[in-house]
Coordinates of C-alpha atoms in Angstrom, one line a residue:
Chain A
M263 CA 26.4 -13.6 -6.4
T264 CA 23.4 -13.9 -4.0
L265 CA 25.5 -12.2 -1.3
A266 CA 26.2 -9.3 -3.6
L267 CA 22.5 -9.1 -4.4
A268 CA 21.7 -9.1 -0.7
L269 CA 24.2 -6.3 -0.2
E270 CA 22.6 -4.3 -3.0
Q271 CA 19.2 -4.8 -1.4
L272 CA 20.5 -3.8 2.0
L273 CA 21.8 -0.6 0.5
N274 CA 18.4 0.0 -1.1
G275 CA 16.8 -0.6 2.3
L276 CA 19.1 2.0 3.8
Q277 CA 18.3 4.5 1.1
L278 CA 14.6 4.0 1.7
G279 CA 15.2 4.3 5.5
V280 CA 17.1 7.6 5.0
M281 CA 14.2 9.0 2.9
L282 CA 11.7 7.9 5.5
F283 CA 13.8 9.6 8.2
L284 CA 13.7 12.9 6.4
M285 CA 9.9 12.6 6.4
A286 CA 9.5 11.2 9.8
A287 CA 11.8 13.7 11.4
G288 CA 9.6 16.6 10.4
L289 CA 6.4 14.8 11.4
T290 CA 7.8 13.8 14.8
L291 CA 9.2 17.3 15.4
I292 CA 5.9 18.9 14.6
F293 CA 4.1 16.5 16.8
G294 CA 6.6 16.8 19.6
V295 CA 6.6 20.5 19.7
M296 CA 3.1 21.5 18.7
G297 CA 1.2 18.3 19.4
L298 CA -0.1 18.4 15.9
I299 CA -0.7 15.4 13.6
N300 CA -0.1 16.6 10.1
L301 CA -1.4 14.4 7.2
A302 CA -0.4 17.1 4.7
H303 CA 3.2 16.3 5.2
G304 CA 3.2 14.1 2.1
S305 CA 1.9 17.1 0.2
L306 CA 5.0 19.1 1.2
Y307 CA 7.1 16.2 -0.1
M308 CA 5.3 16.5 -3.4
V309 CA 5.8 20.3 -3.4
G310 CA 9.5 19.7 -3.0
A311 CA 9.6 17.3 -5.9
F312 CA 7.6 19.5 -8.2
A313 CA 9.7 22.5 -7.4
C314 CA 12.9 20.7 -8.0
A315 CA 11.7 19.2 -11.3
T316 CA 10.3 22.5 -12.6
V317 CA 13.3 24.6 -11.6
A318 CA 15.7 22.0 -12.8
A319 CA 14.0 22.0 -16.2
W320 CA 14.2 25.8 -16.4
T321 CA 17.7 26.2 -15.4
G322 CA 19.1 22.9 -16.4
S323 CA 20.7 22.4 -13.0
F324 CA 19.6 19.8 -10.5
W325 CA 21.4 21.6 -7.8
I326 CA 19.5 24.9 -8.2
G327 CA 16.3 22.7 -8.3
L328 CA 17.3 21.1 -5.0
I329 CA 17.7 24.6 -3.4
A330 CA 14.4 25.6 -4.9
S331 CA 12.7 22.5 -3.4
L332 CA 13.9 23.5 0.0
I333 CA 12.7 27.1 -0.4
A334 CA 9.4 26.1 -1.9
A335 CA 8.6 23.4 0.6
A336 CA 9.6 25.6 3.6
A337 CA 7.6 28.5 2.1
A338 CA 4.5 26.3 1.5
G339 CA 4.9 25.0 5.1
A340 CA 5.2 28.4 6.6
I341 CA 2.1 29.7 4.6
V342 CA 0.0 26.7 5.5
E343 CA 1.1 27.1 9.2
L344 CA 0.2 30.8 9.3
V345 CA -3.2 30.4 7.5
V346 CA -4.5 27.0 8.7
I347 CA -2.4 25.0 11.0
R348 CA -2.0 27.6 13.7
R349 CA -5.8 27.4 14.4
L350 CA -5.5 23.7 15.0
Y351 CA -3.0 23.5 17.9
D352 CA -5.6 23.6 20.6
R353 CA -8.1 21.4 18.7
D354 CA -8.4 17.7 19.2
H355 CA -6.7 15.2 16.9
L356 CA -9.8 14.5 15.0
D357 CA -10.0 18.1 13.8
Q358 CA -6.3 18.1 13.0
V359 CA -6.7 14.9 10.9
L360 CA -9.7 16.3 9.0
A361 CA -8.2 19.8 8.4
T362 CA -4.9 18.3 7.1
F363 CA -6.9 15.7 5.1
A364 CA -8.7 18.7 3.5
L365 CA -5.3 20.3 2.8
I366 CA -4.2 17.1 1.0
L367 CA -7.2 17.3 -1.3
M368 CA -6.4 20.9 -2.0
F369 CA -2.7 20.4 -2.6
S370 CA -3.2 17.4 -4.8
E371 CA -5.9 18.9 -6.9
G372 CA -4.1 22.3 -7.0
T373 CA -0.9 20.7 -8.2
R374 CA -2.8 18.8 -10.9
W375 CA -4.4 22.1 -11.8
L376 CA -1.0 23.8 -12.2
F377 CA 1.1 21.0 -13.7
G378 CA -1.5 18.8 -15.4
S379 CA -1.9 15.0 -14.8
F380 CA 1.2 13.9 -16.6
P381 CA 4.2 13.1 -14.4
L382 CA 7.3 15.2 -14.6
Y383 CA 10.8 13.7 -14.9
L384 CA 13.9 14.8 -13.1
D385 CA 17.3 13.7 -14.3
I386 CA 20.1 12.6 -12.0
P387 CA 22.8 15.3 -11.9
P388 CA 25.8 14.4 -14.1
L389 CA 28.1 14.5 -11.1
L390 CA 26.2 11.6 -9.5
Q391 CA 25.5 9.5 -12.6
G392 CA 27.1 6.1 -13.0
A393 CA 27.7 3.3 -10.7
V394 CA 30.4 2.0 -8.4
A395 CA 31.4 -1.6 -8.0
L396 CA 30.4 -3.3 -4.8
P397 CA 32.4 -6.1 -3.3
G398 CA 31.0 -9.3 -5.0
G399 CA 31.0 -7.8 -8.5
T400 CA 27.6 -6.0 -8.8
E401 CA 27.4 -2.3 -9.5
Y402 CA 25.5 0.2 -7.4
P403 CA 24.2 3.6 -8.6
V404 CA 26.2 6.5 -7.1
Y405 CA 23.1 8.6 -6.8
R406 CA 21.5 6.2 -4.3
L407 CA 24.7 6.2 -2.3
A408 CA 24.7 9.9 -2.4
I409 CA 21.1 9.9 -1.0
I410 CA 22.3 7.7 1.9
L411 CA 25.1 10.1 2.6
A412 CA 22.9 13.2 2.3
G413 CA 20.5 11.6 4.7
A414 CA 23.3 10.9 7.2
I415 CA 24.5 14.4 6.9
V416 CA 21.0 15.9 7.5
A417 CA 20.5 13.6 10.5
F418 CA 23.8 14.7 12.0
G419 CA 23.0 18.3 11.2
L420 CA 19.6 18.0 12.8
Y421 CA 21.2 16.5 15.9
L422 CA 23.6 19.4 16.1
L423 CA 20.8 21.9 15.5
I424 CA 18.7 20.4 18.3
S425 CA 21.3 19.8 20.8
R426 CA 23.8 22.7 20.2
T427 CA 21.9 25.8 19.0
R428 CA 19.6 28.3 20.7
L429 CA 16.8 27.3 18.3
G430 CA 17.3 23.7 19.2
M431 CA 17.2 24.6 22.9
R432 CA 13.9 26.3 22.3
I433 CA 12.5 23.4 20.4
R434 CA 13.5 21.0 23.2
A435 CA 12.0 23.4 25.7
G436 CA 8.8 23.6 23.6
E437 CA 8.6 19.8 23.7
S438 CA 8.8 19.6 27.4
D439 CA 6.7 22.5 28.5
R440 CA 4.9 24.7 26.0
E441 CA 3.4 27.2 28.4
M442 CA 6.6 27.7 30.3
I443 CA 8.7 28.8 27.4
G444 CA 6.0 31.2 26.3
A445 CA 6.0 32.6 29.8
L446 CA 9.7 33.0 29.7
G447 CA 9.3 35.4 26.8
V448 CA 10.1 33.2 23.8
D449 CA 7.9 34.1 20.9
I450 CA 6.1 30.8 20.7
R451 CA 4.1 31.5 17.6
T452 CA 7.2 32.3 15.5
L453 CA 8.9 29.2 16.9
Y454 CA 6.0 27.1 15.8
T455 CA 6.1 28.6 12.3
V456 CA 9.9 28.0 12.1
V457 CA 9.6 24.4 13.3
F458 CA 6.8 23.7 10.8
A459 CA 8.8 25.3 8.0
L460 CA 11.8 23.2 9.0
G461 CA 9.8 20.0 8.9
A462 CA 8.4 21.0 5.5
A463 CA 11.9 21.7 4.2
L464 CA 13.1 18.2 5.2
A465 CA 10.0 16.7 3.5
G466 CA 10.7 18.8 0.4
L467 CA 14.3 17.7 0.3
A468 CA 13.2 14.1 0.5
G469 CA 10.8 14.6 -2.3
A470 CA 13.3 16.3 -4.5
M471 CA 15.9 13.6 -4.0
V472 CA 13.4 10.8 -4.7
G473 CA 12.0 12.7 -7.6
A474 CA 15.1 11.8 -9.6
L475 CA 14.6 8.1 -8.9
Q476 CA 10.9 7.9 -9.7
S477 CA 8.6 10.1 -11.7
V478 CA 7.3 13.3 -10.1
Q479 CA 3.5 13.1 -9.9
V480 CA 0.5 14.0 -7.8
G481 CA -0.1 11.6 -4.9
M482 CA 3.6 10.6 -4.7
G483 CA 3.8 11.7 -1.1
E484 CA 1.0 9.5 0.2
P485 CA 2.7 6.1 0.3
V486 CA 5.7 7.7 1.9
L487 CA 3.6 9.6 4.4
I488 CA 2.0 6.4 5.6
L489 CA 5.3 4.6 5.9
A490 CA 6.6 7.7 7.8
F491 CA 3.7 7.3 10.2
V492 CA 4.6 3.7 10.8
V493 CA 8.2 4.9 11.5
I494 CA 7.2 7.4 14.1
V495 CA 4.7 5.0 15.7
I496 CA 7.5 2.4 16.0
G497 CA 10.1 4.9 17.1
G498 CA 7.9 6.7 19.6
I499 CA 6.1 9.9 18.5
G500 CA 8.1 13.0 19.3
S501 CA 11.4 11.3 19.4
I502 CA 14.0 12.1 16.7
K503 CA 16.2 9.2 17.8
G504 CA 13.2 6.9 17.5
A505 CA 12.5 8.3 14.1
L506 CA 16.0 7.6 12.9
L507 CA 16.0 4.0 14.2
G508 CA 12.4 3.4 13.2
A509 CA 13.1 4.7 9.6
L510 CA 16.2 2.4 9.2
L511 CA 14.3 -0.5 10.6
V512 CA 11.3 0.0 8.4
G513 CA 13.4 0.7 5.3
V514 CA 15.6 -2.3 5.7
T515 CA 12.8 -4.7 6.8
D516 CA 10.6 -3.7 3.9
T517 CA 13.3 -4.0 1.3
M518 CA 14.8 -7.2 2.6
G519 CA 11.4 -8.8 3.2
R520 CA 10.5 -8.3 -0.4
F521 CA 13.8 -9.8 -1.4
L522 CA 14.1 -12.6 1.0
L523 CA 10.6 -13.8 1.8
P524 CA 9.8 -15.3 -1.6
K525 CA 13.2 -17.0 -1.6
I526 CA 12.7 -18.5 1.8
L527 CA 9.2 -19.7 1.0
A528 CA 10.6 -21.2 -2.3
L529 CA 12.4 -23.8 -0.1
F530 CA 9.0 -25.1 1.1
V531 CA 6.4 -24.6 -1.7
A532 CA 6.4 -24.3 -5.5
P533 CA 8.1 -21.2 -6.9
A534 CA 5.0 -19.6 -8.4
Q535 CA 3.1 -19.9 -5.1
A536 CA 6.2 -18.8 -3.2
G537 CA 6.3 -15.7 -5.2
M538 CA 2.7 -14.9 -4.7
I539 CA 2.5 -15.7 -0.9
G540 CA 6.0 -14.2 -0.3
G541 CA 5.1 -11.0 -2.2
A542 CA 1.8 -10.6 -0.3
A543 CA 3.5 -11.3 3.0
A544 CA 6.4 -9.0 2.3
S545 CA 4.0 -6.1 1.6
M546 CA 2.5 -6.6 5.0
L547 CA 5.7 -7.2 6.8
I548 CA 6.4 -3.8 8.3
Y549 CA 2.9 -3.5 9.6
I550 CA 3.3 -6.9 11.3
V551 CA 6.6 -5.7 12.8
M552 CA 4.8 -2.5 14.0
A553 CA 2.0 -4.6 15.5
V554 CA 4.4 -6.8 17.4
I555 CA 6.4 -3.8 18.7
L556 CA 3.3 -2.0 19.8
A557 CA 2.0 -5.2 21.5
V558 CA 5.1 -5.1 23.6
K559 CA 5.7 -1.4 23.8
P560 CA 2.4 0.5 23.1
R561 CA 4.2 3.9 23.0
G562 CA 7.0 2.9 20.7
L563 CA 10.6 2.2 21.2
F564 CA 11.6 5.6 22.5
P565 CA 8.5 7.2 24.0
A566 CA 8.7 10.9 24.3
A567 CA 8.1 12.2 27.8
H568 CA 4.6 13.7 27.4
A569 CA 3.0 12.5 24.2
Chain B
M77 CA -34.7 5.4 23.5
R78 CA -36.8 8.0 25.1
E79 CA -35.1 10.9 23.6
I80 CA -35.8 9.9 20.0
M81 CA -39.5 9.8 20.8
I82 CA -39.7 13.4 21.8
V83 CA -40.3 16.0 19.0
T84 CA -37.3 18.2 19.0
R85 CA -36.0 20.2 16.1
E86 CA -33.3 17.6 15.5
N87 CA -35.8 14.7 15.4
L88 CA -37.9 16.7 13.0
I89 CA -34.9 17.3 10.7
N90 CA -34.0 13.7 11.0
L91 CA -37.5 12.7 9.9
I92 CA -37.4 15.1 7.0
L93 CA -33.9 13.7 5.9
A94 CA -35.1 10.1 6.1
S95 CA -38.3 11.0 4.1
L96 CA -36.4 12.9 1.5
L97 CA -34.0 10.1 0.9
L98 CA -37.0 7.8 0.5
A99 CA -39.0 10.1 -1.7
V100 CA -36.3 11.0 -4.2
P101 CA -35.8 7.5 -5.7
F102 CA -39.5 7.0 -6.1
A103 CA -39.8 10.3 -7.9
A104 CA -36.8 9.5 -10.0
D105 CA -38.3 6.1 -10.8
A106 CA -41.6 7.8 -11.8
F107 CA -39.8 10.2 -14.1
G108 CA -37.5 7.5 -15.5
Q109 CA -34.3 8.9 -14.1
P110 CA -32.5 5.8 -12.7
F111 CA -29.3 7.8 -12.2
Y112 CA -30.8 9.6 -9.2
I113 CA -31.8 6.3 -7.7
T114 CA -28.2 5.2 -7.9
L115 CA -27.2 8.5 -6.2
A116 CA -29.7 7.9 -3.4
T117 CA -28.5 4.3 -3.0
R118 CA -24.9 5.6 -2.8
I119 CA -26.0 8.0 0.0
A120 CA -27.8 5.3 1.9
I121 CA -24.8 2.9 1.7
L122 CA -22.2 5.5 2.6
A123 CA -24.5 6.6 5.5
L124 CA -24.6 3.0 6.7
A125 CA -20.8 2.8 6.6
A126 CA -20.4 6.0 8.4
T127 CA -23.1 4.9 11.0
G128 CA -20.8 2.0 11.7
L129 CA -17.9 4.3 12.2
N130 CA -20.0 6.7 14.3
L131 CA -20.4 3.9 16.9
A132 CA -16.7 3.9 17.4
L133 CA -16.0 7.6 16.7
G134 CA -19.1 9.4 17.9
L135 CA -19.9 7.3 20.9
G136 CA -16.6 5.9 21.9
G137 CA -14.4 8.8 20.8
L138 CA -12.2 6.3 19.0
V139 CA -10.8 8.1 15.9
S140 CA -10.4 5.1 13.6
F141 CA -8.5 6.1 10.5
G142 CA -8.8 2.6 9.2
H143 CA -12.4 1.8 8.7
A144 CA -11.8 1.4 5.0
A145 CA -10.4 -2.0 5.9
F146 CA -13.8 -3.2 7.1
F147 CA -15.6 -1.5 4.2
G148 CA -13.3 -3.2 1.8
I149 CA -13.5 -6.5 3.5
G150 CA -17.2 -6.4 3.2
G151 CA -16.9 -5.5 -0.4
Y152 CA -14.5 -8.4 -1.1
V153 CA -16.8 -10.8 0.7
A154 CA -19.5 -9.9 -1.8
G155 CA -17.1 -10.1 -4.7
I156 CA -15.4 -13.4 -3.7
L157 CA -18.5 -15.2 -2.7
A158 CA -20.2 -14.2 -6.0
A159 CA -17.2 -15.2 -8.0
H160 CA -17.1 -18.6 -6.4
A161 CA -20.8 -19.1 -6.9
F162 CA -20.4 -18.2 -10.5
S163 CA -17.4 -20.5 -11.2
G164 CA -18.7 -23.3 -9.0
D165 CA -15.3 -23.7 -7.3
P166 CA -15.5 -24.4 -3.6
L167 CA -14.3 -21.5 -1.4
V168 CA -12.9 -23.0 1.8
F169 CA -13.3 -26.3 3.5
G170 CA -15.4 -27.5 0.5
L171 CA -18.0 -24.7 1.1
P172 CA -19.4 -23.2 -2.1
G173 CA -19.7 -19.4 -2.8
S174 CA -23.1 -17.7 -2.8
K175 CA -25.2 -15.3 -4.8
Q176 CA -27.6 -14.8 -1.9
M177 CA -27.3 -11.3 -0.4
W178 CA -28.3 -12.5 3.0
V179 CA -25.6 -15.1 3.1
I180 CA -23.1 -12.5 1.9
W181 CA -24.3 -10.0 4.6
I182 CA -23.9 -12.5 7.4
V183 CA -20.4 -13.5 6.2
A184 CA -19.5 -9.8 5.8
L185 CA -20.8 -8.9 9.3
I186 CA -18.9 -11.8 10.9
L187 CA -15.7 -11.5 9.0
S188 CA -15.3 -7.7 9.3
G189 CA -16.4 -8.0 13.0
L190 CA -13.7 -10.6 13.6
V191 CA -11.0 -8.5 11.8
G192 CA -12.3 -5.5 13.8
L193 CA -11.8 -7.5 17.0
A194 CA -8.2 -8.4 16.0
I195 CA -7.2 -4.9 14.9
G196 CA -9.0 -3.4 17.9
A197 CA -7.3 -5.8 20.3
I198 CA -3.9 -4.4 19.4
S199 CA -4.9 -0.8 18.5
L200 CA -6.9 -0.2 21.6
R201 CA -3.8 -0.8 23.7
T202 CA -2.9 2.7 22.6
S203 CA -4.8 5.9 22.5
G204 CA -4.8 9.4 21.0
V205 CA -2.6 10.0 18.0
Y206 CA -1.1 6.5 18.2
F207 CA -4.6 5.0 17.8
I208 CA -5.2 7.1 14.7
M209 CA -2.0 6.0 13.1
I210 CA -2.2 2.4 14.0
T211 CA -5.7 1.9 12.6
L212 CA -4.4 3.7 9.5
A213 CA -1.4 1.3 9.3
F214 CA -3.6 -1.8 9.7
A215 CA -5.9 -0.7 7.0
Q216 CA -2.9 -0.1 4.7
M217 CA -1.8 -3.6 5.5
V218 CA -5.1 -5.0 4.3
Y219 CA -4.9 -2.7 1.3
Y220 CA -1.4 -3.9 0.3
F221 CA -2.5 -7.5 0.8
A222 CA -5.4 -7.0 -1.6
I223 CA -3.1 -5.4 -4.1
S224 CA -0.4 -8.0 -4.0
W225 CA -2.7 -11.1 -3.8
P226 CA -3.4 -11.9 -7.4
A227 CA -6.1 -14.6 -6.9
Y228 CA -9.0 -12.1 -6.8
G229 CA -7.9 -9.5 -9.3
G230 CA -5.1 -7.8 -7.3
E231 CA -4.8 -4.2 -8.3
D232 CA -7.4 -4.5 -11.0
G233 CA -10.2 -5.5 -8.7
L234 CA -13.0 -8.0 -9.1
S235 CA -16.2 -7.6 -11.1
I236 CA -19.5 -9.0 -9.9
L237 CA -21.1 -10.0 -13.2
V238 CA -24.7 -10.1 -12.0
R239 CA -25.9 -8.3 -8.8
N240 CA -26.4 -10.8 -6.0
Q241 CA -30.0 -11.9 -5.3
F242 CA -32.4 -11.5 -2.5
P243 CA -35.3 -14.0 -2.2
G244 CA -38.6 -12.7 -3.7
V245 CA -37.4 -9.5 -5.3
N246 CA -35.5 -8.5 -8.4
T247 CA -32.4 -6.8 -7.1
M248 CA -31.3 -5.6 -10.6
R249 CA -34.2 -3.1 -10.4
P250 CA -32.5 0.1 -9.1
L251 CA -35.5 1.0 -6.9
T252 CA -35.7 -2.4 -5.3
F253 CA -32.0 -2.4 -4.5
F254 CA -32.3 1.1 -3.1
L255 CA -35.1 -0.1 -0.8
I256 CA -33.0 -3.0 0.5
C257 CA -30.2 -0.5 1.3
Y258 CA -32.6 1.9 2.9
V259 CA -34.2 -0.6 5.2
I260 CA -30.7 -1.8 6.3
L261 CA -29.7 1.8 6.9
L262 CA -32.8 2.4 9.1
L263 CA -32.1 -0.9 11.0
A264 CA -28.5 0.3 11.6
L265 CA -29.7 3.7 12.8
A266 CA -32.1 1.9 15.1
L267 CA -29.2 -0.2 16.4
F268 CA -27.2 2.9 16.9
A269 CA -30.0 4.5 18.9
L270 CA -30.5 1.4 21.0
I271 CA -26.8 1.1 21.7
R272 CA -26.5 4.7 22.6
A273 CA -29.3 4.4 25.1
S274 CA -28.2 1.1 26.5
R275 CA -26.0 0.4 29.6
F276 CA -23.3 -0.7 27.2
G277 CA -23.6 2.5 25.2
T278 CA -23.5 4.6 28.3
A279 CA -20.3 2.9 29.4
L280 CA -18.8 3.5 26.0
Q281 CA -19.6 7.2 26.1
A282 CA -18.5 7.5 29.6
A283 CA -15.1 5.9 28.7
R284 CA -14.7 8.6 26.1
Q285 CA -15.5 11.3 28.6
N286 CA -13.5 10.1 31.5
E287 CA -11.6 6.9 31.3
V288 CA -10.3 6.9 34.9
R289 CA -13.8 7.4 36.4
V290 CA -15.2 4.5 34.3
A291 CA -12.4 2.2 35.5
T292 CA -13.0 3.3 39.1
V293 CA -16.6 2.2 39.1
G294 CA -15.4 -1.3 38.0
I295 CA -15.9 -1.2 34.2
Q296 CA -13.0 -2.1 32.0
P297 CA -12.8 0.6 29.3
Y298 CA -10.7 -1.7 27.1
R299 CA -13.4 -4.4 26.9
I300 CA -16.2 -1.9 26.3
R301 CA -14.2 -0.2 23.6
L302 CA -13.2 -3.4 21.9
T303 CA -16.8 -4.6 21.8
G304 CA -17.9 -1.2 20.4
F305 CA -15.1 -1.2 17.9
A306 CA -16.0 -4.7 16.6
I307 CA -19.7 -3.9 16.2
S308 CA -18.7 -0.7 14.4
A309 CA -16.4 -2.7 12.1
A310 CA -19.2 -5.2 11.4
V311 CA -21.7 -2.5 10.4
T312 CA -19.2 -0.8 8.1
G313 CA -18.4 -4.2 6.6
L314 CA -22.0 -4.8 5.8
A315 CA -22.1 -1.4 4.0
G316 CA -19.1 -2.5 2.0
A317 CA -20.9 -5.6 0.8
L318 CA -23.8 -3.5 -0.4
F319 CA -21.4 -1.0 -2.0
A320 CA -19.8 -3.8 -4.0
D321 CA -23.2 -4.9 -5.1
L322 CA -24.2 -1.3 -6.1
N323 CA -21.2 -0.9 -8.3
R324 CA -21.0 -4.6 -9.2
F325 CA -17.3 -4.1 -8.7
V326 CA -14.8 -4.3 -5.8
S327 CA -11.3 -3.0 -5.9
P328 CA -8.5 -2.1 -3.5
S329 CA -9.6 1.5 -3.7
M330 CA -12.4 0.6 -1.3
L331 CA -9.6 -0.2 1.2
S332 CA -7.5 2.8 0.6
W333 CA -6.9 5.4 3.2
H334 CA -8.8 8.0 1.2
M335 CA -11.9 5.9 1.9
S336 CA -11.1 5.9 5.6
G337 CA -10.7 9.7 5.5
E338 CA -14.0 10.1 3.6
L339 CA -15.9 8.1 6.2
I340 CA -14.7 10.4 8.9
V341 CA -15.5 13.4 6.7
L342 CA -19.1 12.2 6.3
I343 CA -19.5 12.1 10.1
I344 CA -18.0 15.5 10.6
L345 CA -19.9 17.1 7.8
G346 CA -23.1 15.7 9.3
G347 CA -22.3 16.3 13.0
T348 CA -20.3 14.0 15.3
G349 CA -22.0 11.6 17.6
R350 CA -25.5 12.4 16.2
L351 CA -27.8 9.7 15.2
F352 CA -28.4 11.1 11.7
G353 CA -25.1 12.8 11.4
P354 CA -23.8 10.1 9.0
L355 CA -26.9 10.4 6.8
A356 CA -26.8 14.2 6.7
G357 CA -23.1 14.0 5.9
A358 CA -23.4 11.4 3.2
A359 CA -26.2 13.3 1.5
L360 CA -24.2 16.5 1.6
Y361 CA -21.0 14.7 0.4
V362 CA -22.6 12.9 -2.5
I363 CA -24.5 16.0 -3.5
F364 CA -21.3 18.1 -3.3
E365 CA -19.5 15.5 -5.4
Y366 CA -22.3 15.5 -8.0
A367 CA -22.9 19.2 -8.1
L368 CA -19.3 20.3 -7.9
G369 CA -18.3 17.5 -10.3
G370 CA -20.8 18.9 -12.8
L371 CA -19.4 22.4 -12.5
T372 CA -15.6 21.8 -12.4
E373 CA -13.2 19.0 -13.0
R374 CA -11.3 20.3 -9.9
W375 CA -14.1 19.5 -7.5
Q376 CA -11.8 17.8 -5.0
F377 CA -10.0 21.1 -4.5
F378 CA -13.3 22.8 -3.5
L379 CA -14.4 19.8 -1.5
G380 CA -11.1 20.2 0.5
L381 CA -11.8 24.0 0.9
I382 CA -15.4 23.4 2.1
L383 CA -14.2 20.7 4.5
L384 CA -11.5 23.0 5.8
V385 CA -14.0 25.7 6.5
V386 CA -16.3 23.3 8.2
V387 CA -13.6 22.0 10.5
L388 CA -12.2 25.5 11.3
F389 CA -15.5 27.4 11.6
A390 CA -18.6 25.1 11.7
R391 CA -17.7 22.4 14.1
G392 CA -21.2 21.0 14.6
G393 CA -21.6 20.0 11.0
L394 CA -24.8 20.3 9.0
L395 CA -27.0 19.1 11.9
G396 CA -25.2 21.4 14.3
L397 CA -26.1 24.3 11.9
L398 CA -29.7 23.2 11.5
A399 CA -30.6 21.7 14.8
G400 CA -28.4 23.6 17.3
K401 CA -25.9 22.1 19.6
A402 CA -26.0 18.5 20.5
R403 CA -27.7 18.1 23.9
H404 CA -25.0 16.0 25.4
G405 CA -21.4 15.7 24.5

């Protein structure tokens, strides 16, 4: 029974990890190519979720909503890049942090303006409702398994995109030498917009998929954003591989920590205290893991060449 | 110190700012408008917190996105000590809580300084964007700890039933409490000016401008930065203790990353690395918040817009606009 529960928690951890990867991949790509730290990435996640919930409510189809979330987030990303972000590439990180912080305020308040303060709800599509039996007797929601699968497909697709296509080649070239690929005649400004929109679309997709698990509300992107920062710091900023491993590590550590720590502590102290200390310790666990990793490798597990 | 003795346009503006902040609460008190005293106290405390951050950010170039941790720790020191003094339960090692502000201030300074030392020791091994994110992550760690630790209110926060005391004065009087905060702010600004002009401050600024050169002349940038970061954390922690006493309430929101962002915003609005930048920024911010908040419920949207414009087009902040470019970078 406990083993089955542990398996369930492990899957939850994987699912969280996959979501984090979708966020972290965009962040790390944007940092790797443009050298930009984008706090507003969580807002794009929120845009995706709101677009999906709204369109799904209009059309009655989750799938159309999912496509809408990709389009809306990519469009929002492209517009933000064209209007604001592009002025920030040659600024220092402080300016980037502040400007994107300002964008968060505008996105959050703007969304509240448009949609009101009440959360929206998004139903799981009929195709993915229900549960499957896990070995050990417990049942696990199909939708969560589908998220894990979708994340794996996106990760593979991203790998193909970056290692096999012309766009991917340009992205890699942009990461290693920005001036040079501009000099070689690649339209670097368009490339930047495309990369930003791509990162935004990934965030939007994550938001839409999670939107069916939680409520869709203003500020939903912020906890995920900070976890995604932890992920890319652990993985090495600029590295997609690092983002994938970091995301899985953070997802599984966080979920399993919340599950196991109180149980382990209960062996030593009274149950009530174990729950309290274990809960508090578990909520800090990934930050402790991050601190340990950075104490050993200050630039993360897979440091990018130039960052 | 010499440069703050000279009459420059910036010093004149600083003097006007400091006098205005002092004059407004007296006027408000005379006209029986205690709300404006609270507003001025808020400005003084936020300016104090940002002055702390300005030591790390302005002088040392250390973009800490986690100073809310120290601000909140200071706040919780005030809240927890007061709670124990109220209930009579010993705190740790049989020591009682306290309702005395000066005890709380000392504990807040020491504790946030020590936490700053610990966070700085790890974070300063990195630089640039890593440093920003790590300080953010550490602050989140403290935030989640405060939320999930139920003993002191957890998510709901902790009320301070009666404002803590200071010998010889009645701190419940708004004007008195303002004056306490104001004097501490002036002391912190003096400390900032002293540090900036000292050998240590010069090394800290030099480490920002050219790390390799500092190392070449035999100064370890890491130690200088760590010291600066810890002092910075302690000052912000002190501000947190005052802030908790102002609101007579402390909650995890003081630790949230929005708070860290706001502190940076204050400095940028005022003018980075300038002595009075935090005060100018805090005044502007609180007035914006109040004025925009009166006009529209959506004030945060417009605050974001103004901030964006400042970052993109007016990089010197308010003091940059009023007093011209800073004389040294």
